């Protein structure tokens, strides 16, 4: 097995183990750590650094919003879950928009910093993350919809109509596992992108100089 294949295998195995973690806090903290490391250590690779930085900013905003939400707000489970899923959906949409327009964002930042705008361009990571965060958006919208269905009585619907849906927890039960899988895929994409765009080219240059 070549070093390249071994590197990819390690990333896939670690990501698979990470996807099995049954904790939203651990999942989020690992993601923040990876994004922070990639952002700081890949400042010469403008495109991957900007992608990682955007994800890091959105993730930190999410962390701050929910820290305040859970610490200071008193809410019913129906209202609380509805707000949580709405916030997640909004942030997912922002990331999708940011990844779709990431080359424009990078060129704008480069222009403000006085660097050549041509350094900012789309890479395969942008498209991959649009797909992944579309998955995040789908599961968040589905969870929001299921929460409404499960709590129709809170919306004034008669007990006779609402009661059959009180035990609908299909998306709710799958929510954390699916989120962890998508987080692990996000980490894999970022790490493999760093390898493909920075580590691998350096190895090739070193071999050519021998």
Tab-separated table of C-alpha atoms in Angstrom:
chain	number	residue	atom	x	y	z
A	1	UNK	CA	0.000	0.000	0.000
A	2	UNK	CA	1.398	3.366	-1.016
A	3	UNK	CA	1.697	6.303	1.358
A	4	UNK	CA	-1.119	8.089	-0.491
A	5	UNK	CA	-3.509	5.182	-0.064
A	6	UNK	CA	-2.527	4.827	3.580
A	7	UNK	CA	-3.221	8.516	4.206
A	8	UNK	CA	-6.679	8.278	2.628
A	9	UNK	CA	-7.424	5.066	4.528
A	10	UNK	CA	-6.506	6.674	7.857
A	11	UNK	CA	-8.729	9.682	7.119
A	12	UNK	CA	-11.661	7.444	6.172
A	13	UNK	CA	-11.271	5.198	9.247
A	14	UNK	CA	-10.932	8.125	11.661
A	15	UNK	CA	-13.930	9.828	10.071
A	16	UNK	CA	-15.977	6.633	10.344
A	17	UNK	CA	-15.111	6.349	14.049
A	18	UNK	CA	-15.937	10.016	14.530
A	19	UNK	CA	-19.346	9.477	12.895
A	20	UNK	CA	-20.128	6.917	15.622
A	21	UNK	CA	-19.660	9.446	18.434
A	22	UNK	CA	-22.987	9.846	20.230
A	23	UNK	CA	-22.438	13.428	21.355
A	24	UNK	CA	-23.287	16.667	19.561
A	25	UNK	CA	-20.834	18.573	21.786
A	26	UNK	CA	-17.895	16.280	20.982
A	27	UNK	CA	-18.785	16.310	17.286
A	28	UNK	CA	-18.918	20.111	17.179
A	29	UNK	CA	-15.710	20.557	19.188
A	30	UNK	CA	-13.752	18.182	16.940
A	31	UNK	CA	-15.046	20.015	13.865
A	32	UNK	CA	-14.046	23.388	15.350
A	33	UNK	CA	-10.572	22.044	16.182
A	34	UNK	CA	-9.987	20.672	12.678
A	35	UNK	CA	-11.227	23.864	11.010
A	36	UNK	CA	-9.068	26.031	13.267
A	37	UNK	CA	-5.933	23.991	12.534
A	38	UNK	CA	-6.585	23.979	8.779
A	39	UNK	CA	-7.302	27.730	8.716
A	40	UNK	CA	-4.144	28.628	10.647
A	41	UNK	CA	-1.737	26.201	8.964
A	42	UNK	CA	-2.877	26.700	5.355
A	43	UNK	CA	-2.708	30.477	5.044
A	44	UNK	CA	-0.614	30.133	1.853
A	45	UNK	CA	-3.369	28.079	0.244
A	46	UNK	CA	-5.906	30.901	0.000
A	47	UNK	CA	-8.853	28.885	-1.273
A	48	UNK	CA	-8.807	26.079	1.291
A	49	UNK	CA	-7.994	28.571	4.063
A	50	UNK	CA	-11.002	30.715	3.151
A	51	UNK	CA	-13.284	27.676	2.929
A	52	UNK	CA	-12.163	26.478	6.339
A	53	UNK	CA	-12.418	29.980	7.802
A	54	UNK	CA	-16.002	30.419	6.555
A	55	UNK	CA	-17.031	27.085	8.074
A	56	UNK	CA	-15.227	27.951	11.308
A	57	UNK	CA	-17.001	31.315	11.622
A	58	UNK	CA	-20.438	29.761	10.989
A	59	UNK	CA	-19.739	26.924	13.444
A	60	UNK	CA	-18.619	29.370	16.154
A	61	UNK	CA	-21.716	31.517	15.561
A	62	UNK	CA	-23.827	28.371	15.914
A	63	UNK	CA	-22.018	27.470	19.144
A	64	UNK	CA	-22.511	30.967	20.598
A	65	UNK	CA	-26.185	31.183	19.598
A	66	UNK	CA	-27.050	27.850	21.157
A	67	UNK	CA	-24.977	28.547	24.272
A	68	UNK	CA	-27.047	31.694	24.870
A	69	UNK	CA	-30.258	29.919	23.846
A	70	UNK	CA	-29.905	27.023	26.277
A	71	UNK	CA	-28.484	29.140	29.110
A	72	UNK	CA	-30.950	32.004	29.260
A	73	UNK	CA	-34.163	31.020	27.473
A	74	UNK	CA	-37.035	29.138	29.078
A	75	UNK	CA	-39.082	27.339	26.465
A	76	UNK	CA	-41.355	24.386	25.780
A	77	UNK	CA	-39.871	21.397	23.968
A	78	UNK	CA	-42.018	22.194	20.930
A	79	UNK	CA	-40.977	25.831	20.718
A	80	UNK	CA	-37.350	25.087	21.632
A	81	UNK	CA	-36.967	22.386	19.002
A	82	UNK	CA	-38.674	24.550	16.377
A	83	UNK	CA	-36.249	27.417	17.029
A	84	UNK	CA	-33.245	25.068	17.021
A	85	UNK	CA	-34.172	23.518	13.680
A	86	UNK	CA	-34.921	26.948	12.184
A	87	UNK	CA	-31.532	28.321	13.253
A	88	UNK	CA	-29.764	25.249	11.894
A	89	UNK	CA	-31.622	25.592	8.592
A	90	UNK	CA	-30.707	29.279	8.308
A	91	UNK	CA	-27.023	28.558	8.986
A	92	UNK	CA	-27.052	25.648	6.522
A	93	UNK	CA	-28.465	27.988	3.865
A	94	UNK	CA	-25.780	30.584	4.608
A	95	UNK	CA	-23.025	27.980	4.204
A	96	UNK	CA	-24.520	26.726	0.925
A	97	UNK	CA	-24.641	30.300	-0.389
A	98	UNK	CA	-21.099	31.010	0.856
A	99	UNK	CA	-19.647	27.858	-0.734
A	100	UNK	CA	-21.474	28.536	-4.004
A	101	UNK	CA	-20.032	32.062	-4.075
A	102	UNK	CA	-16.789	31.317	-2.268
A	103	UNK	CA	-14.554	32.288	-5.210
A	104	UNK	CA	-16.206	35.724	-5.305
A	105	UNK	CA	-15.811	36.081	-1.539
A	106	UNK	CA	-12.124	35.156	-1.777
A	107	UNK	CA	-11.504	37.612	-4.597
A	108	UNK	CA	-13.222	40.369	-2.606
A	109	UNK	CA	-11.056	39.629	0.449
A	110	UNK	CA	-7.894	39.481	-1.681
A	111	UNK	CA	-8.783	42.800	-3.294
A	112	UNK	CA	-9.243	44.438	0.124
A	113	UNK	CA	-5.888	43.022	1.242
A	114	UNK	CA	-4.104	44.247	-1.892
A	115	UNK	CA	-3.370	40.800	-3.353
A	116	UNK	CA	-4.032	39.474	-6.846
A	117	UNK	CA	-7.696	38.539	-7.178
A	118	UNK	CA	-6.794	35.695	-9.552
A	119	UNK	CA	-5.626	33.694	-6.526
A	120	UNK	CA	-9.259	33.184	-5.546
A	121	UNK	CA	-10.987	30.542	-7.648
A	122	UNK	CA	-13.362	27.622	-7.239
A	123	UNK	CA	-11.962	24.251	-6.247
A	124	UNK	CA	-13.643	20.850	-5.991
A	125	UNK	CA	-14.075	21.335	-2.235
A	126	UNK	CA	-16.651	24.086	-2.799
A	127	UNK	CA	-18.964	21.800	-4.788
A	128	UNK	CA	-18.526	18.903	-2.356
A	129	UNK	CA	-19.485	21.085	0.598
A	130	UNK	CA	-22.533	22.480	-1.225
A	131	UNK	CA	-23.759	18.883	-1.542
A	132	UNK	CA	-22.966	18.033	2.098
A	133	UNK	CA	-24.657	21.131	3.506
A	134	UNK	CA	-27.660	20.541	1.290
A	135	UNK	CA	-27.855	17.261	3.202
A	136	UNK	CA	-27.668	19.215	6.480
A	137	UNK	CA	-30.468	21.504	5.267
A	138	UNK	CA	-32.683	18.592	4.231
A	139	UNK	CA	-32.397	16.854	7.621
A	140	UNK	CA	-32.980	20.125	9.515
A	141	UNK	CA	-36.080	21.009	7.471
A	142	UNK	CA	-37.345	17.425	7.874
A	143	UNK	CA	-36.807	17.593	11.653
A	144	UNK	CA	-38.573	20.965	11.805
A	145	UNK	CA	-41.532	19.591	9.833
A	146	UNK	CA	-41.741	16.473	11.976
A	147	UNK	CA	-41.671	18.605	15.124
A	148	UNK	CA	-44.684	20.555	13.830
A	149	UNK	CA	-46.486	17.326	12.930
A	150	UNK	CA	-45.802	15.845	16.364
A	151	UNK	CA	-47.133	18.957	18.110
A	152	UNK	CA	-50.187	19.857	16.053
A	153	UNK	CA	-52.149	20.293	19.292
A	154	UNK	CA	-49.807	23.187	20.170
A	155	UNK	CA	-50.984	24.873	16.971
A	156	UNK	CA	-54.653	24.600	17.897
A	157	UNK	CA	-55.417	21.412	15.957
A	158	UNK	CA	-58.027	19.202	17.625
A	159	UNK	CA	-56.879	16.280	19.773
A	160	UNK	CA	-58.634	13.814	17.490
A	161	UNK	CA	-56.475	14.848	14.527
A	162	UNK	CA	-53.237	15.500	16.446
A	163	UNK	CA	-53.063	12.414	18.685
A	164	UNK	CA	-52.039	9.869	15.980
A	165	UNK	CA	-48.872	11.918	15.373
A	166	UNK	CA	-47.741	12.294	19.005
A	167	UNK	CA	-45.309	9.379	18.723
A	168	UNK	CA	-43.743	10.332	15.385
A	169	UNK	CA	-40.018	10.427	16.222
A	170	UNK	CA	-38.471	8.934	13.079
A	171	UNK	CA	-36.340	11.958	12.088
A	172	UNK	CA	-35.797	12.919	15.728
A	173	UNK	CA	-34.182	9.542	16.493
A	174	UNK	CA	-31.976	9.689	13.388
A	175	UNK	CA	-31.091	13.370	13.720
A	176	UNK	CA	-27.859	13.130	15.750
A	177	UNK	CA	-26.428	10.068	13.910
A	178	UNK	CA	-27.054	11.693	10.517
A	179	UNK	CA	-25.563	14.997	11.704
A	180	UNK	CA	-22.458	13.201	12.976
A	181	UNK	CA	-22.063	11.379	9.661
A	182	UNK	CA	-22.343	14.659	7.743
A	183	UNK	CA	-19.851	16.312	10.121
A	184	UNK	CA	-17.403	13.456	9.562
A	185	UNK	CA	-17.826	13.793	5.795
A	186	UNK	CA	-17.153	17.539	6.108
A	187	UNK	CA	-13.945	16.874	8.033
A	188	UNK	CA	-12.859	14.236	5.506
A	189	UNK	CA	-13.430	16.634	2.600
A	190	UNK	CA	-11.427	19.394	4.280
A	191	UNK	CA	-8.519	17.143	5.293
A	192	UNK	CA	-8.340	15.368	1.923
A	193	UNK	CA	-8.496	18.748	0.174
A	194	UNK	CA	-5.488	19.944	2.166
A	195	UNK	CA	-3.659	16.792	1.121
A	196	UNK	CA	-4.623	17.091	-2.551
A	197	UNK	CA	-3.928	20.820	-2.853
A	198	UNK	CA	-0.902	21.253	-0.589
A	199	UNK	CA	0.711	18.093	0.812
A	200	UNK	CA	0.712	16.014	-2.371
A	201	UNK	CA	2.149	18.788	-4.623
A	202	UNK	CA	4.949	19.349	-2.085
A	203	UNK	CA	5.779	15.638	-2.132
A	204	UNK	CA	5.907	15.656	-5.933
A	205	UNK	CA	8.198	18.707	-5.988
A	206	UNK	CA	10.492	17.091	-3.434
A	207	UNK	CA	10.715	13.935	-5.555
A	208	UNK	CA	11.508	15.947	-8.682
A	209	UNK	CA	14.342	17.764	-6.935
A	210	UNK	CA	16.090	14.546	-5.936
